Amino acid sequence: MTGVGIDDISIYTPEYYYSLHDLVIAHGIDPNKYLVGIGQERMAVPPPDEDVVSMAANAVAPLLTRQLRDTVSTVIFATESGIDQSKSAGLFVHGLLGLNPHCRVVEFKQACYSATAGIQLAADLVRQRPMEKVLVIASDIARYERGSEGECTQGAGAVAMVISANPRLLELHPVSGLYSVDVMDFWRPNHRSTACVDGKLSIDVYLRSLAEAWADYRRKGGLPLGAVDKLCFHQPFTRMAKKAFAALSEAAGSEAAHLDESCYADSQIYGRAIGNTYSASLYIGLCSLLDRCGEDLGGRTIGLFSYGSGAVGEFFTATVKPQYRRHLRAEAHRAMLDSRRRLDGRTYAAWFYDAPSQAEDRVFPQESRGRFRLAAIEGQRRIYAAASSEPARAAA
Ligand code: COA
């Protein structure tokens, strides 16, 4: 076996966005606070018939070959805005996409970090049984109180990745640096649809976690920063990457001398246009870097930092495969982002803040344009459907 890593990647974000130019007007503040100080331009807004499951299924659909459908051994669904306290959101995706039944399906949660735990577990499963493929999905809707400081960082989206032996895109290195600490910087009690956050504390803990995870990575024999060509940070808002780069450069000292802010700039393009996607954010950033970097990254090393409030941080590295460009979906991603529609303030607020309660039966008119959507709620069950077809009901 010549290595394990990301063999394929696809992202999905809803068809609608709210412009931060409109949000600054609503909030009556200087536009540069959001556009420069926070570094966001648009937030993706899910219509009522879109949730973390439909977004996930729409992210996975382009990856699905018959061979993958038959050989996937494990589905790991990472989310912090899950739709059920018991059943894994991954099982809805498993049903919608007709994955083989001889497969384990599980949901992972640890704020914005959990997809990284999913990828590391997936890589170890594949190292043990190289014929298997693992599907890691991250899907989230980032929702804060209306009018709060966090509102400008909201967003929605999903990423799906296939982890395999001999990957076509990215080979993961075995060393990773870890840091965990019990802290209340961001959390969402079960009764709430919006997050509680101590924003300034969350930035401090993020940066402390980065320095600690980096030190752990180096202690365990990880590469010096001098051997890293590009960086990709968890981006709750794109300006956070600037703070992360400064903190990592300080921690790494002279090893960072060859790097400047251009080393992470391409990883910010999608996040700036989509907003925070919690567990998906780092990997949407990675996809942005691979899709949009003008240089050929084949053979180059990427350093990745994953952070989830609460808090867990992980620093790890990966090597880009020589022919990776042939296997990207850059044009499809560009078309998806370019064809989105701008929402007015009233529709944004109605859609973003009136998330449908599962307690009442409801049928959703089709607003989303993905292949899969939330069609109805019946008897406290979510009913999903392929677009323009009858609702798909889970087997009794
Ligand atoms: N032009 C340019 N920059 C401006 C500006 C203007 N007119 N007005 C403010 N800024 C800058 C500030 O200087 C600051 O920059 P800095 O962070 O480099 O110092 C930045 O914009 C943010 O301003 P601030 O006053 O700190 O914003 P805020 O109090 O509204 O809160 C967050 C910002 C990130 C804390 C808030 O959006 C939040 O809670 N987000 C959710 C939690 C989160 O994403 N945490 C991240 C770690 S997981």
Coordinates of N, CA and C in Angstrom, one line a residue, residues 18-27 29-45 142-156 197 199-200 203 235-239 271-278 348 352-353:
Y18 N -27.5 35.5 1.3 CA -27.8 36.9 1.8 C -26.5 37.6 1.8
S19 N -26.5 38.8 1.2 CA -25.3 39.6 1.0 C -24.9 40.3 2.3
L20 N -23.7 40.3 2.7 CA -23.3 41.0 3.9 C -23.3 42.5 3.6
H21 N -23.4 42.9 2.4 CA -23.6 44.4 2.1 C -25.0 44.7 2.6
D22 N -26.0 43.8 2.5 CA -27.3 44.1 3.0 C -27.4 44.0 4.5
L23 N -26.6 43.1 5.1 CA -26.6 43.0 6.5 C -26.0 44.2 7.2
V24 N -24.9 44.8 6.6 CA -24.4 46.0 7.2 C -25.4 47.1 7.2
I25 N -26.2 47.2 6.2 CA -27.2 48.2 6.1 C -28.3 48.0 7.2
A26 N -28.7 46.7 7.3 CA -29.7 46.3 8.4 C -29.1 46.7 9.8
H27 N -27.8 46.4 10.0 CA -27.2 46.7 11.3 C -26.7 48.1 11.5
I29 N -24.0 49.7 10.2 CA -22.5 49.8 10.6 C -21.7 50.0 9.4
D30 N -20.4 50.2 9.6 CA -19.4 50.4 8.5 C -19.3 49.1 7.7
P31 N -19.5 49.1 6.4 CA -19.4 47.8 5.6 C -18.1 47.1 5.8
N32 N -17.0 47.9 6.0 CA -15.7 47.2 6.1 C -15.5 46.3 7.4
K33 N -16.4 46.5 8.4 CA -16.3 45.7 9.5 C -16.5 44.2 9.1
Y34 N -17.6 44.0 8.3 CA -17.9 42.6 7.9 C -17.0 42.2 6.7
L35 N -16.8 43.1 5.7 CA -16.1 42.7 4.5 C -14.6 42.5 4.8
V36 N -14.0 43.4 5.6 CA -12.6 43.3 5.9 C -12.3 42.8 7.3
G37 N -12.9 43.3 8.3 CA -12.7 42.9 9.7 C -13.0 41.5 10.0
I38 N -14.2 41.0 9.4 CA -14.6 39.6 9.6 C -14.2 38.8 8.3
G39 N -14.2 39.5 7.2 CA -13.7 38.8 6.0 C -14.7 38.0 5.3
Q40 N -16.0 38.4 5.4 CA -17.1 37.6 4.7 C -17.8 38.5 3.8
E41 N -18.3 37.9 2.7 CA -19.1 38.7 1.7 C -20.5 38.2 1.6
R42 N -20.7 36.9 1.7 CA -22.1 36.3 1.6 C -22.3 35.2 2.6
M43 N -23.5 35.0 3.0 CA -23.8 33.8 3.8 C -24.8 32.9 3.0
A44 N -24.5 31.7 2.9 CA -25.4 30.7 2.3 C -26.6 30.6 3.2
V45 N -27.8 30.6 2.6 CA -29.1 30.4 3.3 C -29.9 29.2 2.8
A142 N -24.8 27.0 10.2 CA -24.2 27.9 11.3 C -25.2 29.0 11.6
R143 N -25.9 28.9 12.8 CA -27.0 29.8 13.1 C -26.7 30.5 14.5
Y144 N -26.7 31.8 14.5 CA -26.5 32.5 15.7 C -27.8 33.4 15.9
E145 N -27.9 34.0 17.1 CA -29.0 34.8 17.4 C -29.1 36.0 16.4
R146 N -30.3 36.4 16.0 CA -30.5 37.5 15.1 C -30.0 38.8 15.8
G147 N -29.2 39.5 15.0 CA -28.6 40.8 15.6 C -27.4 40.6 16.4
S148 N -27.0 39.4 16.7 CA -25.8 39.1 17.5 C -24.5 39.3 16.7
E149 N -23.4 39.3 17.4 CA -22.1 39.5 16.8 C -21.8 38.4 15.8
G150 N -22.4 37.2 16.1 CA -22.1 36.0 15.3 C -22.9 36.0 14.0
E151 N -23.9 36.8 13.9 CA -24.8 36.7 12.7 C -24.1 36.8 11.4
C152 N -23.1 37.7 11.4 CA -22.4 38.0 10.1 C -21.5 36.8 9.7
T153 N -21.3 35.8 10.5 CA -20.5 34.7 10.2 C -21.3 33.5 9.8
Q154 N -22.6 33.6 9.7 CA -23.5 32.4 9.5 C -23.3 31.9 8.1
G155 N -23.7 30.7 7.9 CA -23.6 30.0 6.5 C -24.2 28.6 6.6
A156 N -24.1 27.9 5.5 CA -24.6 26.6 5.4 C -23.9 25.8 4.2
V197 N -22.4 31.6 22.4 CA -21.0 31.8 22.1 C -20.4 33.0 22.9
G199 N -17.6 34.9 21.8 CA -16.8 35.0 20.6 C -15.4 35.3 20.9
K200 N -15.1 36.3 21.7 CA -13.7 36.6 22.0 C -12.9 35.5 22.6
I203 N -12.0 32.8 20.1 CA -10.8 33.2 19.3 C -9.5 32.9 20.1
Q235 N -12.0 27.9 9.3 CA -12.3 29.3 9.1 C -13.8 29.6 9.5
P236 N -14.0 29.9 10.7 CA -15.4 30.3 11.1 C -15.8 31.6 10.4
F237 N -14.8 32.4 10.1 CA -14.9 33.6 9.2 C -13.5 33.7 8.7
T238 N -13.3 34.3 7.4 CA -12.0 34.1 6.8 C -10.9 34.9 7.5
R239 N -11.3 36.0 8.2 CA -10.2 36.8 8.9 C -9.5 35.9 10.0
G271 N -15.1 29.9 1.4 CA -15.7 30.3 2.7 C -16.2 31.7 2.8
R272 N -15.5 32.6 2.0 CA -15.9 34.0 2.0 C -17.3 34.1 1.3
A273 N -17.6 33.2 0.4 CA -18.8 33.3 -0.3 C -19.9 32.4 0.3
I274 N -19.6 31.6 1.2 CA -20.6 30.6 1.8 C -20.9 31.0 3.3
G275 N -19.8 31.4 4.0 CA -20.0 31.6 5.4 C -19.5 30.4 6.2
N276 N -19.7 30.4 7.5 CA -19.3 29.3 8.3 C -20.1 28.1 8.1
T277 N -19.4 27.0 8.0 CA -20.1 25.7 7.8 C -19.7 24.7 8.9
Y278 N -19.3 25.3 10.0 CA -18.9 24.5 11.2 C -18.0 23.3 10.8
Y348 N -34.5 36.1 3.9 CA -33.4 35.6 4.7 C -33.8 35.3 6.1
F352 N -33.9 31.6 7.5 CA -32.8 31.2 8.4 C -33.3 31.0 9.9
Y353 N -34.3 31.8 10.3 CA -34.6 31.7 11.7 C -35.9 31.0 12.0

